[in-house]
mmCIF file of C-alpha atoms in Angstrom:
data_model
loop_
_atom_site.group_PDB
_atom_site.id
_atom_site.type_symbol
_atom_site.label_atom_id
_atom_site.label_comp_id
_atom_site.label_asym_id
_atom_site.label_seq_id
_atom_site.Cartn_x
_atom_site.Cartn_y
_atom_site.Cartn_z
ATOM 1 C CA UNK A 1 0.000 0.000 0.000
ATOM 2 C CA UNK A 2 2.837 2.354 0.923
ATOM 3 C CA UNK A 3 4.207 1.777 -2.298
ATOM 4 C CA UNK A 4 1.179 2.720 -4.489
ATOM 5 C CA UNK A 5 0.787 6.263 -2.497
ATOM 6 C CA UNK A 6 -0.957 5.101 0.652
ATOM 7 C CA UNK A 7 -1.074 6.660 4.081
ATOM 8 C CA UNK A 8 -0.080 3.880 6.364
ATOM 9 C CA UNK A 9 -0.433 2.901 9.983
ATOM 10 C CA UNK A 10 0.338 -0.589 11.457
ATOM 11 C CA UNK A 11 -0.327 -1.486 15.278
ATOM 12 C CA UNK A 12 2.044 -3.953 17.134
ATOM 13 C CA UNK A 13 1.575 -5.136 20.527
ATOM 14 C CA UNK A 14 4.960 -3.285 21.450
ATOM 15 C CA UNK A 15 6.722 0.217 21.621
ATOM 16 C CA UNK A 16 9.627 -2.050 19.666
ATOM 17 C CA UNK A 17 7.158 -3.492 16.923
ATOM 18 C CA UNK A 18 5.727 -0.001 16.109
ATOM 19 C CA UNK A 19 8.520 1.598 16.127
ATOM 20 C CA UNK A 20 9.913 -0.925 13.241
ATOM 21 C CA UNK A 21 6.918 -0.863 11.713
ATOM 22 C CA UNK A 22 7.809 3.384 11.290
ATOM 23 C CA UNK A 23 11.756 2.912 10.625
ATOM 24 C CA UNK A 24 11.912 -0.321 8.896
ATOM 25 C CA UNK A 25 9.262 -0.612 6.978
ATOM 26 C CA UNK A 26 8.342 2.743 6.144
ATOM 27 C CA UNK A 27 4.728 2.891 7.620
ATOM 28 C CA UNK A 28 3.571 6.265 7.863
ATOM 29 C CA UNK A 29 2.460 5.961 11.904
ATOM 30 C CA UNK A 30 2.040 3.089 14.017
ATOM 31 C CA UNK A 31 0.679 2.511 17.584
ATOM 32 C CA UNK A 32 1.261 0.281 20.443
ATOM 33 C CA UNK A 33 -2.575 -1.616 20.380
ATOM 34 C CA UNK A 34 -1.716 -3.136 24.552
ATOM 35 C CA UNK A 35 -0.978 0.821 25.802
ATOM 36 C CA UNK A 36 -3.879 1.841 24.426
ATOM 37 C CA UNK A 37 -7.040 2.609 26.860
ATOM 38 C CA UNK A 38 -9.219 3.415 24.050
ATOM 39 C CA UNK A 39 -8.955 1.938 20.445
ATOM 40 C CA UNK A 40 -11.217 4.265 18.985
ATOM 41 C CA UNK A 41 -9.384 7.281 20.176
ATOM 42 C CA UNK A 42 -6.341 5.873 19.093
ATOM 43 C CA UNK A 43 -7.755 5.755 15.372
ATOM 44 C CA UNK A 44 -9.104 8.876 15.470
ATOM 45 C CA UNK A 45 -5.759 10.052 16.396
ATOM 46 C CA UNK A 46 -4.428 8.125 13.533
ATOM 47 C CA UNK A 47 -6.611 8.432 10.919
ATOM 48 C CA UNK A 48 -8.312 12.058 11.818
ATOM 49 C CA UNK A 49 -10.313 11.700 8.569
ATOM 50 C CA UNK A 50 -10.806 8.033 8.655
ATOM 51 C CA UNK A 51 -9.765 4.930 7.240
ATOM 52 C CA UNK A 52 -10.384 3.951 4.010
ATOM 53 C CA UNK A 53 -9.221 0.490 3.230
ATOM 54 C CA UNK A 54 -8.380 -1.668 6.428
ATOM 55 C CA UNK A 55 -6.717 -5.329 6.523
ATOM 56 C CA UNK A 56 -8.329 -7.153 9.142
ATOM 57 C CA UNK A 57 -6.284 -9.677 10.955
ATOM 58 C CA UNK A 58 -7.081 -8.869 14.721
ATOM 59 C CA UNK A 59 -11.164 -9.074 15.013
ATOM 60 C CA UNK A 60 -12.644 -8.364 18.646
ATOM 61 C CA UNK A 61 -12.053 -4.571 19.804
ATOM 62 C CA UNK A 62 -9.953 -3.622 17.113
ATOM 63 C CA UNK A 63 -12.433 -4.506 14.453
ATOM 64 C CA UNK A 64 -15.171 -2.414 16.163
ATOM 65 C CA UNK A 65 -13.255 0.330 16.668
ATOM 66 C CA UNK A 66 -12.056 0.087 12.896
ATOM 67 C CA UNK A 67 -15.851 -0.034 11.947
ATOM 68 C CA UNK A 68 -16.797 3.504 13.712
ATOM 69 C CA UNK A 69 -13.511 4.983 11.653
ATOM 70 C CA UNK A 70 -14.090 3.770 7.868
ATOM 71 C CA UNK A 71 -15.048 6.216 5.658
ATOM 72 C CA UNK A 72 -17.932 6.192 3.401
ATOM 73 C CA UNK A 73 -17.456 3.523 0.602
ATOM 74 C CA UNK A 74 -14.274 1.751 2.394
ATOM 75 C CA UNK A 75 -13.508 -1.705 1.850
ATOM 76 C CA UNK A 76 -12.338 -4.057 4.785
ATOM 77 C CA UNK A 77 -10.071 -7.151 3.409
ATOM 78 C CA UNK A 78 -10.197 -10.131 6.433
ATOM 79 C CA UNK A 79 -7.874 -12.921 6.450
ATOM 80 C CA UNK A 80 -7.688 -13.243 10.142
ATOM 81 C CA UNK A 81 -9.086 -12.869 13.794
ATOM 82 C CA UNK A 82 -6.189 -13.812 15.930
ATOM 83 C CA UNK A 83 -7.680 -11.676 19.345
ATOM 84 C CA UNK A 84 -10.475 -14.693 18.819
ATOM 85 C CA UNK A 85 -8.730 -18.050 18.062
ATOM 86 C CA UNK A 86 -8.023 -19.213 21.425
ATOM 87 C CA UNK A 87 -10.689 -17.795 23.713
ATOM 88 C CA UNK A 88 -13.628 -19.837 25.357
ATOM 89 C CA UNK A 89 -16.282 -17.321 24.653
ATOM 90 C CA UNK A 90 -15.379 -14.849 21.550
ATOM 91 C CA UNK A 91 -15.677 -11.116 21.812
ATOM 92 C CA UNK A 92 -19.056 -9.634 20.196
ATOM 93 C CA UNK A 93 -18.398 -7.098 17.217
ATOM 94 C CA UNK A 94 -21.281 -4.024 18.009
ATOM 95 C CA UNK A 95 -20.660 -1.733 15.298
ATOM 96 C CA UNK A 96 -21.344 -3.737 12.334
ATOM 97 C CA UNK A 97 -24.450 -1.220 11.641
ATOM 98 C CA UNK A 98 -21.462 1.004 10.263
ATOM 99 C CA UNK A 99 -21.343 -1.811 6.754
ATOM 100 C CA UNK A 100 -24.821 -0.523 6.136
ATOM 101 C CA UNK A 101 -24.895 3.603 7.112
ATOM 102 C CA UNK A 102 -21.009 3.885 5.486
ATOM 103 C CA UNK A 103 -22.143 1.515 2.258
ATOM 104 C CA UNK A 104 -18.526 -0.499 3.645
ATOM 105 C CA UNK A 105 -17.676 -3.932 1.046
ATOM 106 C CA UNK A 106 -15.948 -6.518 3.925
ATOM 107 C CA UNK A 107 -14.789 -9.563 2.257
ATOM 108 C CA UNK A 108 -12.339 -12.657 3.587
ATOM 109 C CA UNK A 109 -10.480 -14.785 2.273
ATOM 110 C CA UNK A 110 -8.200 -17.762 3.289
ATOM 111 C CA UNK A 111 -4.314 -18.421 2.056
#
């Protein structure tokens, strides 16, 4: 994406990760997801006029706080819910109403 012209932000679950995500790998911003009281604030922060295309490999909080940031007309690409895999009873997402009122495509797909 950062090659075609995109505005890019990653989240790690370290200071260390995001920080290689920036100087590595040449993302534009990236965030520490575990320091984080408030997803949604964090994205806001990030992405002030929101999110148009999102790769979704997370699920649980950080897909519901992606779906009150998309912009109108954004498309969501899933290949993964790790934040769900292992848990006895999976998170609920709430904010799927925001496919509908933002006219969002979501598709998966498996490798």
């Amino acid at each position: 994406a950062k090659m075609t012209g995109c505005y890019v932000v990653g989240s790690a679950g370290s200071d260390e990760k995001a920080n290689l995500l920036i100087e590595k790998f040449g993302f534009d911003n990236a965030f520490n997801y575990k320091k984080e009281q408030d997803l949604n604030a964090a994205l806001k922060r990030c992405f002030p006029e929101g999110i148009d295309i999102y790769f979704e490999n997370v699920g649980g909080a950080m897909l519901d706080a992606v779906l009150l940031n998309m912009r109108k007309n954004g498309r969501i690409t899933t290949c993964g819910m790790i934040s769900q895999y292992n848990t006895e009873k999976p998170e609920g997402v709430y904010n799927l109403m925001n496919i509908i009122l933002k006219s969002l495509r979501m598709q998966g797909f498996v490798v």
